CSV table of C-alpha atoms in Angstrom, one decimal:
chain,number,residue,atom,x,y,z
A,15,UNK,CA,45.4,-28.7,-6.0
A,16,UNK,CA,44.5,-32.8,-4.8
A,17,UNK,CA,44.7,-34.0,-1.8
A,18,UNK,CA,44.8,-38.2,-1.2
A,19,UNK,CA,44.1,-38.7,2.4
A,20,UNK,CA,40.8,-37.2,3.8
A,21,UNK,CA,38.8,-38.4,6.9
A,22,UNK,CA,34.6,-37.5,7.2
A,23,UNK,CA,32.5,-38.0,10.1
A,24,UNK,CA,31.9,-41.9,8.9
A,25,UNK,CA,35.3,-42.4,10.7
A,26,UNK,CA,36.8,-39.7,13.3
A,27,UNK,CA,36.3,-36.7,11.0
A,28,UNK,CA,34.5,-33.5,12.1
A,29,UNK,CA,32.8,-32.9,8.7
A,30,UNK,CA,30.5,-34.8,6.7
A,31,UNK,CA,31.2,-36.2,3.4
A,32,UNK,CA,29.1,-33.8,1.5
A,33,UNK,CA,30.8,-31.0,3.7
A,34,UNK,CA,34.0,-32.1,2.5
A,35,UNK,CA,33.6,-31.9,-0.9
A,36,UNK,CA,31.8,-28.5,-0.4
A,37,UNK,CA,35.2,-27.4,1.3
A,38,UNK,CA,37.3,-28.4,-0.9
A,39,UNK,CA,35.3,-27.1,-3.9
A,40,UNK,CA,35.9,-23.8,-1.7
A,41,UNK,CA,39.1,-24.3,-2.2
A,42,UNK,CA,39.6,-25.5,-6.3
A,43,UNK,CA,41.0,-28.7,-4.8
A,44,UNK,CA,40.5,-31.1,-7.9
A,45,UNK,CA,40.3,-34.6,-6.4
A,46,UNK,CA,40.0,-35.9,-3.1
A,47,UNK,CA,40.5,-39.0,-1.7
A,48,UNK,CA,38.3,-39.9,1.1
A,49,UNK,CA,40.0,-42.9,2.9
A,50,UNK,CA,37.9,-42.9,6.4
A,51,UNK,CA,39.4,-45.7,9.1
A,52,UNK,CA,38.0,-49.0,8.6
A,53,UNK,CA,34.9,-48.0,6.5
A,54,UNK,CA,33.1,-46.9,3.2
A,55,UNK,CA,30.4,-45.4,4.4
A,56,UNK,CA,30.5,-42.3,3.3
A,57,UNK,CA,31.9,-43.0,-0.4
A,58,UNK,CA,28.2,-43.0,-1.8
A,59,UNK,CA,27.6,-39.5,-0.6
A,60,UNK,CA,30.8,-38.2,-0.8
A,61,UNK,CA,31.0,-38.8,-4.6
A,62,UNK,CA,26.9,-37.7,-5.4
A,63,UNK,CA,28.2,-34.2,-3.9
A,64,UNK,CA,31.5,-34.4,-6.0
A,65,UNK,CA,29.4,-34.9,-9.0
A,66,UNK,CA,27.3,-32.3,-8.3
A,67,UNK,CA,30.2,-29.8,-7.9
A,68,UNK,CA,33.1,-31.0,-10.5
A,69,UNK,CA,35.2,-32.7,-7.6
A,70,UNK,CA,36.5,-36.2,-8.4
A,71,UNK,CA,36.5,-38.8,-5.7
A,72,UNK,CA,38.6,-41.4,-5.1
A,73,UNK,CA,37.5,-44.0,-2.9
A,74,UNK,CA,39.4,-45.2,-0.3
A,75,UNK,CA,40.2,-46.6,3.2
A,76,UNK,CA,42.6,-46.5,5.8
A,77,UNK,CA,43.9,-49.8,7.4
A,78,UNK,CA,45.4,-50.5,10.8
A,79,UNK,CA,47.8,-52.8,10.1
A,80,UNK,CA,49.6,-54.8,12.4
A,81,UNK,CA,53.1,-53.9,13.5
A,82,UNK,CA,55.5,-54.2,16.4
A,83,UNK,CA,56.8,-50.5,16.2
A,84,UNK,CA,55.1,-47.3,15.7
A,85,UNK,CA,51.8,-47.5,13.4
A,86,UNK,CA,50.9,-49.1,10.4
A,87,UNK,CA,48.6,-47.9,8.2
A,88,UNK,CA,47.8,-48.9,4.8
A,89,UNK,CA,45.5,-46.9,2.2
A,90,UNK,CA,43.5,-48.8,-0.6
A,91,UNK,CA,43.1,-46.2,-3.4
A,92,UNK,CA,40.4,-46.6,-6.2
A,93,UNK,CA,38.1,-49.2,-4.5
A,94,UNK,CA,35.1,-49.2,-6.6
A,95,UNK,CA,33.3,-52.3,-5.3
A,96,UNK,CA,34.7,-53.7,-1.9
A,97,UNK,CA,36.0,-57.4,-2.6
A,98,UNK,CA,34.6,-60.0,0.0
A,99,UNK,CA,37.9,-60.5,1.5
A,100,UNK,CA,37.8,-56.7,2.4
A,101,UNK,CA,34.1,-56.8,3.7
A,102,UNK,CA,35.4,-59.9,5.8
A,103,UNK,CA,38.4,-57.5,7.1
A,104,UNK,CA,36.2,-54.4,8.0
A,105,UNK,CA,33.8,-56.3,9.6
A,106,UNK,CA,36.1,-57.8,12.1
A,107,UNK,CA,38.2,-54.7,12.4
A,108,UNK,CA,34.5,-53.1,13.3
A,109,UNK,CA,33.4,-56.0,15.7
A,110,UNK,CA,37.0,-55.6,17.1
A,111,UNK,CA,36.6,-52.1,18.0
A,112,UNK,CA,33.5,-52.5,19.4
A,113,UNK,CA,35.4,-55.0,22.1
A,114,UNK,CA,37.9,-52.8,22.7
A,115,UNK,CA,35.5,-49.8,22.8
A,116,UNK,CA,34.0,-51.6,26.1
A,117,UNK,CA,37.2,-51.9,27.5
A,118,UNK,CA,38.1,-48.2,27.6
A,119,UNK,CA,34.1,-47.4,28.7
A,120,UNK,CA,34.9,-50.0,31.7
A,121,UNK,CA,38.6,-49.0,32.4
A,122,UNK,CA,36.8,-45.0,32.9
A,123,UNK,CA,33.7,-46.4,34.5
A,124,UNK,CA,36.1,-47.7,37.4
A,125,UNK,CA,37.8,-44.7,37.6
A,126,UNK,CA,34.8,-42.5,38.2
A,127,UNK,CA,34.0,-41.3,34.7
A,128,UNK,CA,29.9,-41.5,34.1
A,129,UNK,CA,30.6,-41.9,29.9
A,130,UNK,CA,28.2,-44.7,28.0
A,131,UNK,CA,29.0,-46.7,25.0
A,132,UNK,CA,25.2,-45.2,24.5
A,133,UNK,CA,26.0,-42.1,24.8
A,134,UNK,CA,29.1,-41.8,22.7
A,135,UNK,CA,27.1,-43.5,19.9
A,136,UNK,CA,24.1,-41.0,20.2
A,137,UNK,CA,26.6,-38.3,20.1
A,138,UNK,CA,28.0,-39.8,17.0
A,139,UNK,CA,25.4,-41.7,14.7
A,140,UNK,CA,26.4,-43.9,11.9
A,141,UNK,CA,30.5,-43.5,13.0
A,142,UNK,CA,33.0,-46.3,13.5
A,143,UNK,CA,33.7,-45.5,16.9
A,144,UNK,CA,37.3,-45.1,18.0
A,145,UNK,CA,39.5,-43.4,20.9
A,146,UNK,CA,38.9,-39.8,19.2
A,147,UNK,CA,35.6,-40.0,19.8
A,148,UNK,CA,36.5,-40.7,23.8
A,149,UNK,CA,38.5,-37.9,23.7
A,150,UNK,CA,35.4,-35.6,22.3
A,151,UNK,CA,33.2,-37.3,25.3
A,152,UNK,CA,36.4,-36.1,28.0
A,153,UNK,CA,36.2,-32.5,26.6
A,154,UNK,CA,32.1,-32.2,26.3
A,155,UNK,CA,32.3,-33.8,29.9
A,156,UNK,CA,35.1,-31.1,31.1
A,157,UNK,CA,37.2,-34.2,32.2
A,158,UNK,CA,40.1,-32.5,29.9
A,159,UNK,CA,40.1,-29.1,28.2
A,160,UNK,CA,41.3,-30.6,24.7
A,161,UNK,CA,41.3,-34.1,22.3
A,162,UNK,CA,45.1,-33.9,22.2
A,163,UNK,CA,45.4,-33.9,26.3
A,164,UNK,CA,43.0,-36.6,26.4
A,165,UNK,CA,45.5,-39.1,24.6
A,166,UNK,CA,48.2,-37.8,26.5
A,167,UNK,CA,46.7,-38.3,30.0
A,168,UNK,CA,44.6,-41.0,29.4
A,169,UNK,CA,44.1,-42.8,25.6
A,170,UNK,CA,47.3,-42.9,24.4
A,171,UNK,CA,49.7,-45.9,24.0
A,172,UNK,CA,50.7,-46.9,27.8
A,173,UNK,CA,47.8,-44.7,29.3
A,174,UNK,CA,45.7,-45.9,32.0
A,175,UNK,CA,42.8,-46.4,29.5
A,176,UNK,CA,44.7,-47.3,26.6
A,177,UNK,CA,43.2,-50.7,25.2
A,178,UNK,CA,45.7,-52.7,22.4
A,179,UNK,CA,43.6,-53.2,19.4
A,180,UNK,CA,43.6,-56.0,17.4
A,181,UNK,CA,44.5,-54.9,13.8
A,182,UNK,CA,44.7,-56.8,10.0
A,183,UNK,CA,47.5,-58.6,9.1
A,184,UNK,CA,49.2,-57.0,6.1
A,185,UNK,CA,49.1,-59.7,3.8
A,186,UNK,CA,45.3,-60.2,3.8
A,187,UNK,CA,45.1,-56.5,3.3
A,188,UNK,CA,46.6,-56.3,0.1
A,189,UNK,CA,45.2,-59.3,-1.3
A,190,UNK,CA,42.0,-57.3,-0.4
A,191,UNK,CA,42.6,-54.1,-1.4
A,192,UNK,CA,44.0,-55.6,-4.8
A,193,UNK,CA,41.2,-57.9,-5.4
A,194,UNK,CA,38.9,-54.3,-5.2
A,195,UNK,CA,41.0,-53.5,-7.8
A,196,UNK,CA,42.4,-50.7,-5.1
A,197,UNK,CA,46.2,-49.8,-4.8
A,198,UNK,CA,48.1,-50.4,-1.7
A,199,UNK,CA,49.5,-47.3,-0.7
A,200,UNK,CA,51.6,-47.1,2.7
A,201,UNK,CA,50.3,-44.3,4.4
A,202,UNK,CA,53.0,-41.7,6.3
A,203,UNK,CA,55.8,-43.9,6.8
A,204,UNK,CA,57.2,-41.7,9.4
A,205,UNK,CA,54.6,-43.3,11.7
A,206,UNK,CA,56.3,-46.6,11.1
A,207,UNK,CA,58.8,-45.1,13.9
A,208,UNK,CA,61.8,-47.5,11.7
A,209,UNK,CA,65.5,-45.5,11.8
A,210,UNK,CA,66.2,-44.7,8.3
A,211,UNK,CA,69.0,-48.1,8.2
A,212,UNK,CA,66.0,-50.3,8.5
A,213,UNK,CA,63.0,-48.0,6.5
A,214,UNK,CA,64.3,-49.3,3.4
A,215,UNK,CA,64.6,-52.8,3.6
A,216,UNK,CA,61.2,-52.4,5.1
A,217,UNK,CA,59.5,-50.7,2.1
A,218,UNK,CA,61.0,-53.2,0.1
A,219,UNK,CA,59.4,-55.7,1.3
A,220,UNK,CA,56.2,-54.1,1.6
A,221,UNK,CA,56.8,-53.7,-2.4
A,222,UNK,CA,57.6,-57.1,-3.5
A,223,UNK,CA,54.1,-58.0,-0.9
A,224,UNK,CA,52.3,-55.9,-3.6
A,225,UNK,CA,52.2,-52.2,-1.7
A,226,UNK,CA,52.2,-50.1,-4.9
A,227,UNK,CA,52.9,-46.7,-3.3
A,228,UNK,CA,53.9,-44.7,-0.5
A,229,UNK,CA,52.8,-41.4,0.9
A,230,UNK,CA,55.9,-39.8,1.3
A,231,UNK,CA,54.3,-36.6,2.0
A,232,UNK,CA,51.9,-35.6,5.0
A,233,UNK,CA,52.0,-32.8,7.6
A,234,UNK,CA,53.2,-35.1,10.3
A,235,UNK,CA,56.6,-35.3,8.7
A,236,UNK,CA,59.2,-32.6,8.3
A,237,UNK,CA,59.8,-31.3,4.7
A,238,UNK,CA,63.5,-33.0,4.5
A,239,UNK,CA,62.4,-36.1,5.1
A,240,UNK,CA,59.3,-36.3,3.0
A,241,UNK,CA,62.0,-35.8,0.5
A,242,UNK,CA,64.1,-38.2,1.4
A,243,UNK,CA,60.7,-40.9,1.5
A,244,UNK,CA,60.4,-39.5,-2.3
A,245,UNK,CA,64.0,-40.7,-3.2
A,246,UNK,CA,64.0,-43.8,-1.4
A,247,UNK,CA,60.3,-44.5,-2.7
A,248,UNK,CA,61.4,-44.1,-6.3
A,249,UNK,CA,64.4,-45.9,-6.0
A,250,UNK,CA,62.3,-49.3,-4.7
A,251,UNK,CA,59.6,-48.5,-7.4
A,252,UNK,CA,57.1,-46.8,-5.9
A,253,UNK,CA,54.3,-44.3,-6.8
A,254,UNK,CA,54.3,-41.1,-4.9
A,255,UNK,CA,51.3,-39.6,-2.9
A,256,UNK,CA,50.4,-36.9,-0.8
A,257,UNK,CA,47.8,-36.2,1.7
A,258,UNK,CA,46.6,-33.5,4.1
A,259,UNK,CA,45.1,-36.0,6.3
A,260,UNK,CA,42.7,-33.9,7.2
A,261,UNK,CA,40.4,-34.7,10.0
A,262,UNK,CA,38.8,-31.4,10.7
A,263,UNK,CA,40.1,-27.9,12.3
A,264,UNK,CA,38.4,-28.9,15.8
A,265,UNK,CA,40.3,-32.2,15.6
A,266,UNK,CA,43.7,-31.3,14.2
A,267,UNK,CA,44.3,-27.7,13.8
A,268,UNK,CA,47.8,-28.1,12.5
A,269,UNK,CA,45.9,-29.6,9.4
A,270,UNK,CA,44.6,-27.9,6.4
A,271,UNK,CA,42.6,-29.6,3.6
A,272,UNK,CA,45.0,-30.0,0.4
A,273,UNK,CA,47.9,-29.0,1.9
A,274,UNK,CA,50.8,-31.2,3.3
A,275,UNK,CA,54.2,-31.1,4.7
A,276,UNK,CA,55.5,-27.5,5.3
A,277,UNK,CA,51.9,-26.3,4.6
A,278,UNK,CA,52.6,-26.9,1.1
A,279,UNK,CA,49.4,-27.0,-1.5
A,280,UNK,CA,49.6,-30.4,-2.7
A,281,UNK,CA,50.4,-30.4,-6.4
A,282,UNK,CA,48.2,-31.9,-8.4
A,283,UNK,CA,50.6,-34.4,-9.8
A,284,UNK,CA,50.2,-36.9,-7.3
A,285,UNK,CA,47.2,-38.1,-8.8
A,286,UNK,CA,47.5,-37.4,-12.4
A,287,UNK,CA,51.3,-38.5,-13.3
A,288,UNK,CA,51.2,-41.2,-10.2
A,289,UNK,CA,48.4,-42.4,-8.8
A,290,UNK,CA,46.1,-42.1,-11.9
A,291,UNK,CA,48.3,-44.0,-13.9
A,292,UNK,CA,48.1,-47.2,-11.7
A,293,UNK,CA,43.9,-46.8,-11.0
């Protein structure tokens, strides 16, 4: 068992990245790939505990990409040494957030809700902060029973504290991902919110940009069409990944650490017959 797509407290997870690789050393998961939002800060750790234990670690990250539809993001696999061009993009992505992080403290602050950039920073040290994190602060301050009704009532696309954010251009991305000698995967498709008359052309494109794979299976998507991503991924020229993306039981509950669409253990060749072969 593998899993490709695994998020730690450096980003919106609910574990830390030595917890992670303790769990899934629990569970005789092989390799796992920790690709937190926007960050490597906790690669270093992540892979001392994976040595310790026999787990191998694939370093990754998780792009926001822009795109006029759903969401967009974009994986880089295998970065072993972050490129300038990447640095350059995580930096701004970072100072970015921080704006836009201000504008949801302010749009919640005129609404009546007491919550501090401070504060959410104290409660969660040495994390890029994002909207998950607000959603924690509305549940510890009883403003919502749960992280899920806090996007729907209030964070969410077209909320009344939803903030755009400004995201990387896909282009750069790859260029940056490739010159860390990373591989571009596209990361659950599904979220792309494209019909399936204008998915393909799309892919296609994203493959002669440079993308080198796509995730055609994760738990947000139903089993029959992770299938279907598989066929059409194939057909274009695609590797084939899967991923839990596994935030943490307190976050996402419908997630479980190396399992993916259907609740289905993620077979271990996903990383040894595909994503190996391109590292």
């Amino acid at each position: 068992m593998i899993d490709l797509h695994v998020h730690t407290t450096a980003s919106d997870g609910q574990y830390t990245p030595t917890q992670i690789i303790q769990k899934a050393s629990e569970k005789n998961i092989k390799v796992i790939a920790i690709t937190d939002h926007d960050t490597f800060a906790g690669i270093d750790e992540a892979q001392k505990e994976g040595k310790k234990l026999g787990v191998t670690v694939v370093p990754g990250i998780e792009l926001n990409i822009t795109f006029p539809a759903g969401e967009f993001h974009l994986l880089g696999h295998g970065i072993k040494e972050p490129s300038k061009s990447l640095k350059e993009i995580v930096e701004n992505v970072i100072q970015n957030r921080n704006e836009r992080n201000h504008l949801i403290v302010e749009k919640m602050n005129q609404d009546g809700i007491a919550i501090t950039i401070e504060e959410i920073e104290s409660d969660f040290p040495n994390t890029v902060i994002g909207r998950p994190h607000f959603a924690a602060e509305l549940v510890k301050h009883k403003i919502v029973k749960t992280r899920q009704q806090a996007f729907d009532q209030y964070l969410a696309r077209g909320r009344k504290w939803y903030v755009p954010r400004i995201c990387t251009n896909l282009d750069e991305a790859i260029v940056a991902i490739r010159e860390s000698k990373g591989v571009p995967v596209v990361a659950h498709p599904m979220s792309l919110y494209l019909s399936w008359g204008k998915l393909p052309d799309f892919l296609k494109e994203c493959y002669e940009k440079g993308v080198v794979g796509i995730e055609a299976f994760h738990p947000g998507a139903r089993v029959t069409e992770c299938l279907r991503l598989e066929e059409l991924g194939r057909k274009i020229g695609f590797i084939i990944t899967a991923g839990s993306d596994f935030h943490g039981e307190k976050i996402r509950s419908d997630r479980k650490l190396g399992h993916t669409c259907g609740n289905k253990k993620i077979d271990d060749k996903y990383y040894y017959e595909e994503l190996l072969k391109v590292l």
